[in-house]
Short mmCIF file of C-alpha atoms in Angstrom, two decimals:
data_model
loop_
_atom_site.label_atom_id
_atom_site.label_comp_id
_atom_site.label_asym_id
_atom_site.label_seq_id
_atom_site.Cartn_x
_atom_site.Cartn_y
_atom_site.Cartn_z
CA MET A 183 124.33 97.36 88.60
CA ARG A 184 121.67 94.61 86.67
CA ALA A 185 120.29 95.39 83.62
CA LYS A 186 117.06 97.48 83.54
CA PRO A 187 113.82 96.61 81.22
CA PHE A 188 112.36 99.59 82.39
CA VAL A 189 113.03 102.93 84.19
CA VAL A 190 111.60 101.94 87.43
CA ARG A 191 114.54 101.37 89.38
CA PHE A 192 116.23 105.15 88.41
CA GLN A 193 113.28 107.05 88.86
CA PHE A 194 112.13 105.09 91.97
CA SER A 195 115.34 106.13 93.99
CA ASP A 196 114.78 109.71 92.61
CA LEU A 197 111.26 109.98 93.54
CA LEU A 198 110.74 107.42 96.49
CA GLN A 199 113.60 108.64 98.68
CA GLY A 200 115.00 106.42 101.20
CA ASP A 201 116.84 102.93 101.30
CA VAL A 202 115.59 100.09 99.32
CA GLU A 203 114.94 97.43 101.81
CA HIS A 204 114.77 93.60 102.33
CA ASP A 205 111.50 91.53 102.20
CA SER A 206 111.92 88.56 104.42
CA GLN A 207 109.20 86.74 102.57
CA LEU A 208 111.26 86.83 99.80
CA GLY A 209 114.05 84.65 101.21
CA GLY A 210 115.55 87.17 104.06
CA VAL A 211 115.80 86.22 107.78
CA ILE A 212 113.37 87.80 110.52
CA PRO A 213 115.23 90.37 112.70
CA ALA A 214 116.41 88.20 115.72
CA ILE A 215 114.89 88.05 119.40
CA SER A 216 117.66 88.13 122.04
CA VAL A 217 117.48 87.53 125.63
CA ALA A 218 117.92 91.19 125.84
CA HIS A 219 114.45 91.87 124.13
CA LEU A 220 112.57 89.44 126.84
CA THR A 221 114.41 90.71 129.84
CA MET A 222 113.60 94.45 128.65
CA ILE A 223 110.11 93.47 129.62
CA GLY A 224 111.14 92.56 133.10
CA LYS A 225 112.67 96.17 133.72
CA SER A 226 109.54 97.65 132.60
CA PRO A 227 107.76 99.92 135.00
CA PHE A 228 104.69 98.24 133.87
CA TRP A 229 105.88 95.09 134.68
CA ARG A 230 106.97 96.16 138.26
CA ARG A 231 103.46 97.66 139.04
CA ARG A 232 101.75 94.36 137.86
CA ASN A 233 104.52 92.42 140.24
CA ALA A 234 103.72 94.97 143.11
CA LYS A 235 99.86 93.52 143.08
CA ARG A 236 101.05 90.13 142.90
CA PRO A 237 103.36 89.37 145.94
CA ASP A 238 103.42 85.66 145.27
CA LEU A 239 105.47 86.16 142.16
CA PRO A 240 109.29 86.10 142.45
CA ASP A 241 111.38 89.56 141.91
CA ILE A 242 111.79 90.67 138.22
CA SER A 243 115.31 89.87 137.03
CA LEU A 244 116.93 92.89 135.42
CA SER A 245 120.11 91.30 134.41
CA GLY A 246 118.70 88.35 132.61
CA ALA A 247 119.27 85.65 135.43
CA GLY A 248 116.62 83.33 136.38
CA PRO A 249 114.76 81.18 134.21
CA ARG A 250 117.12 81.93 131.20
CA ALA A 251 120.33 81.44 132.98
CA ALA A 252 120.19 77.86 132.18
CA GLY A 253 120.72 78.35 128.66
CA PRO A 254 118.39 77.96 125.62
CA ALA A 255 116.21 74.84 125.44
CA LYS A 256 117.38 71.70 123.43
CA SER A 257 114.55 71.58 121.24
CA ALA A 258 114.96 75.21 119.97
CA PRO A 259 115.35 75.04 116.06
CA PRO A 260 117.91 77.07 114.39
CA ARG A 261 116.95 80.42 112.97
CA ARG A 262 115.90 79.94 109.32
CA ALA A 263 115.08 82.08 106.22
CA LEU A 264 111.54 82.25 104.87
CA ASP A 265 110.76 80.47 101.59
CA SER A 266 109.43 82.08 98.68
CA VAL A 267 106.00 81.78 99.88
CA GLY A 268 106.09 81.23 103.34
CA PRO A 269 103.42 80.47 105.72
CA ARG A 270 101.92 83.44 105.81
CA LEU A 271 101.02 83.40 101.94
CA ALA A 272 100.19 79.64 102.14
CA ARG A 273 97.06 80.45 104.56
CA GLN A 274 95.79 82.25 102.16
CA ASP A 275 95.04 79.16 99.64
CA PRO A 276 92.21 77.38 100.04
CA VAL A 277 93.87 74.02 99.06
CA ALA A 278 96.35 74.23 101.74
CA MET A 279 93.79 74.60 104.32
CA GLU A 280 91.99 71.72 102.96
CA GLY A 281 91.40 68.53 105.09
CA SER A 282 92.67 70.24 108.08
CA ASP A 283 90.35 69.04 111.11
CA MET A 284 91.94 72.08 113.23
CA SER A 285 92.58 75.84 112.57
CA HIS A 286 95.07 76.60 110.24
CA VAL A 287 96.78 78.98 112.65
CA TYR A 288 97.89 75.86 114.53
CA ASP A 289 98.21 73.69 111.74
CA SER A 290 101.97 72.28 111.65
CA LEU A 291 102.86 74.59 114.20
CA PRO A 292 105.78 72.86 116.24
CA ALA A 293 104.37 72.68 120.08
CA PRO A 294 107.26 74.51 121.44
CA ILE A 295 106.77 77.52 119.31
CA VAL A 296 103.25 77.68 120.25
CA ALA A 297 104.27 77.14 124.04
CA ALA A 298 106.98 80.09 123.72
CA CYS A 299 104.08 82.55 122.26
CA GLU A 300 101.57 81.70 124.89
CA GLN A 301 104.30 82.07 127.35
CA VAL A 302 105.29 85.37 126.64
CA ILE A 303 101.42 86.47 126.53
CA GLU A 304 100.73 84.80 129.97
CA ALA A 305 103.86 86.55 131.60
CA TYR A 306 102.72 89.80 130.38
CA LEU A 307 99.27 89.07 132.04
CA THR A 308 100.64 87.80 135.25
CA GLY A 309 103.46 89.79 135.65
CA ALA A 310 105.71 87.13 135.52
CA VAL A 311 109.52 87.04 133.98
CA PRO A 312 109.14 85.79 130.40
CA SER A 313 111.24 82.62 130.17
CA ALA A 314 110.45 81.63 126.53
CA ASP A 315 113.55 80.58 124.57
CA PRO A 316 114.31 83.73 122.04
CA ARG A 317 115.14 81.34 119.31
CA LEU A 318 111.82 79.72 118.90
CA LEU A 319 110.43 83.57 118.30
CA ASP A 320 112.87 83.94 115.54
CA THR A 321 110.78 81.69 112.99
CA SER A 322 108.47 82.60 110.47
CA GLU A 323 105.85 80.16 112.08
CA SER A 324 106.09 81.99 115.32
CA MET A 325 105.62 85.22 113.69
CA LEU A 326 102.42 83.83 111.91
CA LEU A 327 101.03 82.82 115.26
CA ALA A 328 101.82 86.05 116.88
CA GLU A 329 100.00 88.03 114.09
CA SER A 330 96.98 85.72 114.35
CA ALA A 331 97.07 86.16 118.04
CA ALA A 332 97.31 89.83 118.12
CA LEU A 333 94.46 89.97 115.46
CA GLU A 334 92.17 87.79 117.72
CA ALA A 335 93.00 89.70 121.07
CA VAL A 336 92.31 93.23 119.20
CA ALA A 337 89.11 91.95 117.73
CA MET A 338 88.29 90.70 121.31
CA LEU A 339 89.28 94.22 122.50
CA ALA A 340 87.00 95.97 120.14
CA GLU A 341 83.94 93.47 121.24
CA GLN A 342 84.44 94.51 124.80
CA GLN A 343 85.35 98.34 124.37
CA SER A 344 83.91 99.19 121.20
CA SER A 345 87.33 100.93 120.63
CA THR A 346 90.87 99.92 119.93
CA SER A 347 92.26 103.31 120.23
CA ASN A 348 95.78 103.99 120.92
CA LEU A 349 94.85 105.08 124.50
CA LEU A 350 94.07 101.31 125.39
CA PHE A 351 97.85 100.46 124.62
CA ALA A 352 99.48 103.43 126.38
CA ASP A 353 101.29 101.02 128.69
CA LEU A 354 103.27 99.77 125.73
CA LEU A 355 103.35 102.83 123.66
CA GLU A 356 104.25 105.35 126.21
CA ASP A 357 106.63 103.05 128.16
CA PRO A 358 110.27 104.04 127.86
CA THR A 359 111.08 100.48 127.88
CA PHE A 360 109.30 99.36 124.91
CA ALA A 361 110.38 102.60 122.90
CA PRO A 362 112.49 100.49 120.44
CA LEU A 363 109.28 98.47 119.69
CA ALA A 364 106.81 101.57 119.79
CA PRO A 365 107.16 102.87 116.22
CA ALA A 366 106.58 99.65 114.56
CA MET A 367 104.07 98.98 117.22
CA ARG A 368 101.84 101.79 115.98
CA GLN A 369 102.16 100.64 112.44
CA ILE A 370 101.36 97.08 113.02
CA LEU A 371 98.06 98.23 115.11
CA HIS A 372 96.96 100.30 112.35
CA PHE A 373 97.55 97.15 109.93
CA LEU A 374 95.67 94.91 112.57
CA ARG A 375 92.63 97.38 112.63
CA ALA A 376 92.36 97.84 108.87
CA ARG A 377 92.10 94.08 108.55
CA LEU A 378 89.38 93.82 111.26
CA ALA A 379 87.83 96.68 109.20
CA GLY A 380 87.40 94.56 106.17
CA GLN A 381 90.38 96.41 104.20
CA ASN A 382 93.34 94.54 102.66
CA PRO A 383 96.28 96.82 104.04
CA THR A 384 99.96 96.87 103.21
CA LEU A 385 102.54 96.99 105.70
CA ARG A 386 106.09 97.02 104.39
CA LEU A 387 108.50 96.75 107.67
CA ASP A 388 111.70 98.24 107.67
CA PRO A 389 114.47 95.36 107.79
CA ALA A 390 115.98 96.46 110.97
CA THR A 391 112.48 96.27 112.82
CA PRO A 392 113.67 94.87 116.29
CA ALA A 393 111.76 91.92 117.42
CA PRO A 394 108.39 91.93 115.35
CA THR A 395 107.17 88.79 116.96
CA LEU A 396 107.73 90.07 120.44
CA THR A 397 105.81 93.32 119.25
CA LEU A 398 102.87 91.24 117.96
CA LEU A 399 102.66 89.45 121.00
CA LEU A 400 103.01 92.28 123.33
CA ILE A 401 100.11 93.76 121.34
CA ALA A 402 97.88 90.69 121.87
CA ALA A 403 98.73 90.78 125.46
CA GLN A 404 98.07 94.67 126.08
CA ALA A 405 94.74 94.12 124.05
CA LEU A 406 93.63 91.19 126.49
CA SER A 407 94.65 92.86 129.41
CA SER A 408 92.88 96.21 128.49
CA ALA A 409 89.63 93.99 127.86
CA ALA A 410 90.01 92.44 131.37
CA ALA A 411 90.64 95.79 132.91
CA SER A 412 87.18 97.04 131.62
CA GLU A 413 85.28 94.31 133.00
CA ASP A 414 86.23 94.90 136.71
CA ASP A 415 88.58 97.34 138.46
CA THR A 416 89.69 95.09 141.13
CA THR A 417 93.51 93.51 140.86
CA ALA A 418 92.27 89.81 141.63
CA SER A 419 89.00 90.07 139.14
CA GLU A 420 91.34 91.73 136.37
CA ASN A 421 93.84 88.70 136.78
CA ASP A 422 90.89 86.17 136.77
CA SER A 423 89.35 87.87 133.56
CA ALA A 424 92.60 88.20 131.89
CA ALA A 425 93.30 84.40 132.22
CA GLU A 426 89.66 83.64 131.00
CA LEU A 427 90.26 85.92 128.06
CA PHE A 428 93.60 84.47 127.51
CA ALA A 429 91.85 80.99 127.44
CA GLU A 430 89.11 82.06 125.22
CA MET A 431 91.60 83.61 122.80
CA LYS A 432 93.36 80.16 122.40
CA THR A 433 90.00 78.46 121.98
CA ARG A 434 89.35 80.82 119.29
CA LEU A 435 92.64 80.52 117.28
CA ALA A 436 91.98 76.63 117.48
CA GLY A 437 88.43 76.91 115.99
CA GLU A 438 87.61 79.49 113.51
CA PRO A 439 89.95 82.37 114.19
CA MET A 440 89.52 86.05 113.19
CA ASP A 441 92.67 85.49 110.86
CA ARG A 442 90.44 83.11 108.60
CA ARG A 443 87.53 85.69 108.52
CA VAL A 444 89.32 88.82 107.21
CA PRO A 445 91.38 89.84 104.46
CA ALA A 446 95.06 88.69 104.78
CA GLY A 447 96.58 92.08 103.71
CA ASP A 448 100.34 92.24 103.04
CA LEU A 449 102.85 92.13 105.96
CA ALA A 450 106.46 91.77 104.71
CA PHE A 451 109.72 93.24 105.18
CA GLY A 452 111.49 95.47 102.78
CA LEU A 453 114.33 94.86 100.54
CA ASP A 454 117.89 95.58 101.92
CA ASP A 455 120.75 97.21 100.09
CA ALA A 456 122.17 93.93 99.85
CA LEU A 457 119.24 91.89 98.15
CA ALA A 458 118.36 95.02 96.10
CA ASP A 459 120.73 94.08 93.11
CA ARG A 460 120.41 90.59 93.40
CA VAL A 461 116.59 90.09 93.12
CA ASP A 462 114.72 89.84 89.99
CA ASP A 463 112.73 92.90 88.57
CA GLU A 464 109.51 91.82 89.59
CA THR A 465 110.40 91.16 93.31
CA PHE A 466 112.08 94.65 92.98
CA LEU A 467 108.80 96.16 91.64
CA ARG A 468 106.90 94.25 94.29
CA ASP A 469 108.85 96.09 97.00
CA GLY A 470 108.50 99.13 95.64
CA ILE A 471 104.71 98.83 95.49
CA ARG A 472 104.86 97.81 99.02
CA ARG A 473 106.64 101.02 100.02
CA ALA A 474 104.46 103.10 98.01
CA LEU A 475 101.05 101.39 99.80
CA THR A 476 102.30 100.79 103.46
CA GLY A 477 100.16 102.29 105.85
CA THR A 478 97.99 104.16 103.26
CA VAL A 479 93.95 104.43 103.86
CA PRO A 480 91.48 103.56 101.27
CA VAL A 481 90.02 106.23 98.89
CA ARG A 482 86.44 105.65 98.74
CA ARG A 483 85.39 108.39 96.44
CA VAL A 484 87.07 111.76 94.75
CA LEU A 485 84.92 114.46 93.94
CA SER A 486 86.03 117.43 92.03
CA HIS A 487 84.04 120.62 90.73
CA THR A 488 84.50 123.05 87.90
CA ALA A 489 85.31 125.78 90.74
CA GLY A 490 88.42 123.86 91.47
CA HIS A 491 87.21 122.13 94.73
CA VAL A 492 88.45 118.53 95.59
CA LEU A 493 86.74 116.73 98.07
CA VAL A 494 88.65 113.29 98.96
CA VAL A 495 86.47 110.76 100.69
CA LEU A 496 88.60 108.36 102.97
CA ASP A 497 87.93 105.00 104.65
CA LEU A 498 89.15 105.85 108.11
CA ALA A 499 87.66 102.80 109.76
CA ALA A 500 91.52 101.85 110.71
CA ARG A 501 92.46 105.38 111.83
CA PRO A 502 90.34 106.61 114.68
CA ASP A 503 93.18 108.87 115.55
CA VAL A 504 92.63 110.83 112.22
CA GLU A 505 88.83 111.06 112.62
CA ASP A 506 89.34 112.52 116.04
CA LEU A 507 91.79 114.99 114.56
CA PHE A 508 89.58 116.07 111.88
CA ARG A 509 86.91 116.56 114.57
CA LEU A 510 88.91 118.56 116.51
CA LEU A 511 90.13 120.57 113.54
CA SER A 512 86.62 121.40 112.88
CA ALA A 513 85.42 122.13 116.36
CA ASP A 514 88.31 124.39 117.37
CA PRO A 515 90.59 125.11 114.45
CA PRO A 516 93.92 126.56 115.41
CA SER A 517 94.41 130.34 114.44
CA GLY A 518 96.04 130.77 111.22
CA GLY A 519 95.25 127.07 110.10
CA ALA A 520 96.69 123.82 111.15
CA ASP A 521 100.69 123.60 110.70
CA THR A 522 100.64 120.66 107.88
CA HIS A 523 103.25 119.42 105.70
CA VAL A 524 102.54 117.74 102.68
CA ARG A 525 104.31 115.80 99.87
CA TRP A 526 103.78 113.63 96.94
CA ARG A 527 105.49 110.54 95.78
CA MET A 528 105.23 108.91 92.73
CA LEU A 529 106.11 105.07 91.79
CA PRO A 530 106.32 104.71 87.80
CA MET A 531 105.30 101.31 86.78
CA PRO A 532 106.04 99.44 83.53
CA ALA A 533 102.42 100.40 82.04
CA PRO A 534 102.32 104.41 82.95
CA ALA A 535 98.41 103.85 83.52
CA MET A 536 98.95 101.62 86.32
CA SER A 537 101.64 104.15 88.17
CA LEU A 538 100.90 104.86 91.91
CA PHE A 539 100.97 108.45 93.59
CA ARG A 540 101.40 108.59 97.31
CA LEU A 541 100.41 111.61 99.43
CA GLU A 542 101.83 111.94 102.72
CA ILE A 543 100.29 114.50 105.07
CA ASN A 544 102.14 115.23 108.25
CA TRP A 545 100.22 117.64 111.10
CA LEU A 546 102.33 118.95 113.78
CA GLU A 547 99.42 120.72 115.71
CA PRO A 548 96.93 120.26 117.46
CA VAL A 549 98.48 116.80 117.85
CA HIS A 550 101.00 115.02 115.85
CA ILE A 551 99.72 112.53 113.25
CA ASP A 552 100.93 111.40 110.22
CA LEU A 553 98.63 110.00 107.40
CA ALA A 554 99.23 108.44 103.75
CA ILE A 555 96.84 108.44 100.80
CA ALA A 556 97.48 106.11 97.65
CA PHE A 557 96.07 107.04 94.14
CA ASP A 558 96.46 105.05 90.53
CA THR A 559 96.25 106.75 87.27
CA ASP A 560 94.05 103.90 86.38
CA ASN A 561 91.28 104.67 88.70
CA HIS A 562 92.32 108.26 89.43
CA GLY A 563 93.96 110.26 86.41
CA LYS A 564 91.23 112.65 86.20
CA GLU A 565 91.41 113.60 90.11
CA LEU A 566 94.83 113.46 90.00
CA ARG A 567 94.87 116.41 87.22
CA ALA A 568 92.33 118.05 89.29
CA ILE A 569 93.84 118.28 92.53
CA ALA A 570 97.08 119.61 90.42
CA CYS A 571 94.94 122.62 89.65
CA ALA A 572 93.47 123.06 93.12
CA GLU A 573 95.23 125.10 95.94
CA VAL A 574 93.74 123.24 98.86
CA VAL A 575 92.09 119.64 99.25
CA ALA A 576 89.21 118.76 101.72
CA LEU A 577 89.62 115.52 103.43
CA SER A 578 86.63 113.85 104.98
CA PHE A 579 85.28 110.39 106.03
CA VAL A 580 81.73 111.09 105.17
CA ASP A 581 80.87 110.77 101.58
CA PRO A 582 77.84 112.94 100.81
CA ALA A 583 76.19 110.73 99.18
CA ASP A 584 75.60 108.79 102.58
CA ILE A 585 73.71 111.84 103.59
CA ARG A 586 71.30 111.50 100.45
CA SER A 587 70.67 107.63 100.90
CA GLY A 588 70.30 107.96 104.67
CA ARG A 589 73.38 106.24 105.90
CA HIS A 590 74.58 109.62 107.27
CA ASP A 591 72.39 111.96 109.64
CA PRO A 592 71.59 114.75 107.53
CA ASP A 593 71.77 116.85 110.39
CA ALA A 594 75.16 116.16 111.51
CA PRO A 595 78.03 118.06 109.91
CA VAL A 596 80.24 116.93 107.14
CA ILE A 597 83.51 117.07 109.17
CA THR A 598 86.55 117.97 106.73
CA ALA A 599 90.07 118.58 106.98
CA LEU A 600 91.77 121.14 104.76
CA ILE A 601 95.23 120.99 103.35
CA PRO A 602 97.42 122.62 100.83
CA ALA A 603 97.30 120.84 97.45
CA HIS A 604 101.09 121.26 96.88
CA ARG A 605 99.95 121.28 93.41
CA GLU A 606 103.48 122.21 91.89
CA SER A 607 104.99 118.93 92.80
CA LEU A 608 102.40 116.78 91.54
CA THR A 609 102.28 118.68 88.45
CA ASP A 610 106.16 117.98 88.05
CA LEU A 611 105.61 114.24 88.88
CA LEU A 612 102.40 114.07 86.46
CA SER A 613 104.77 115.74 83.62
CA LYS A 614 107.51 113.08 84.20
CA LEU A 615 105.02 110.26 84.38
CA GLU A 616 103.67 111.72 80.62
CA HIS A 617 107.44 112.00 79.37
CA GLN A 618 108.63 108.34 80.59
#
């Protein structure tokens, strides 16, 4: 056990339960994509449905035979660790982008990696057998391109449909074939929506997350497929539209991609047990901060009153599912109230005034939805103490100030969802922080 200059390590393990995990951006290796991951696509009922519409395509191989049987491409580079900065952080540096005549998304990306990523998307859209070399998808460059493609495609879907709801990704999220990818897929979708909404989200992926690059490419492909399906219901037109949208996506990536016009956010892998004891304290603390902030929605304002009422106004632009839940709870509340679980966690910081509190809410009915909110003692110290004195907390995505200013229809109801404050737990954490 390495020396501790402050108490983060010990309090963190007690108050933020769960294994400390590995961060690929800080020296780890991206989980491998295998032939099995790619042939998994061919087993999908979705793939078979598309093939039934395309008699000109060969039968899907369920055993990995076919294009992959000849072995990996000779040009495939070996898997490697990400460096301490990584291409993802490099694209946030204006100096790194200076002097480039092309989009930074494609800048310095090897052509075989670009071709492999694009082949996966094209295979999904056409119902063909994915033939990309899995090793080409096991690099930091491929993950960078995959994220940029997914972001661009989701933005195009939003332009086409005015929505990026999970219903438009049902072929992926509900297909048993993609079940191993579905948990991370939902998290990544929230992350991409948050970036497009102008937020600066954090997503700390479990180091065992399977095939994140493939997951991002499938999100991109499904977004394009959903956008194409909205244009025309006929199979031929849908295929033509998908091809046109795919071409448009590549043109946008090569020009002025969305990736350069929205906040980058922080997408990284967590520290695993092997690395947790070897990294320096700053790296360890950064991993803890990512854990505390992962998947949280921004707090716009907290209003508290002397009567003990607390209203937390949230920015739910990236969580339309939570907005829909609030509307449902308001219009047709379950008898006896919604079955809701609430949990407070705390990440103490070297400076107690900057400590982070994470409120996790789990609705079990009428639909199963999870939500996390982050507070810090510097900006929300008074509000946290007010919540510690309350029985319930009201959550809303409408700020009363918007009604007074005319930004929100004064005749429309302010929809709120009530949750238990769980004040005993919060009071205990605040007390521990005071005695740190």
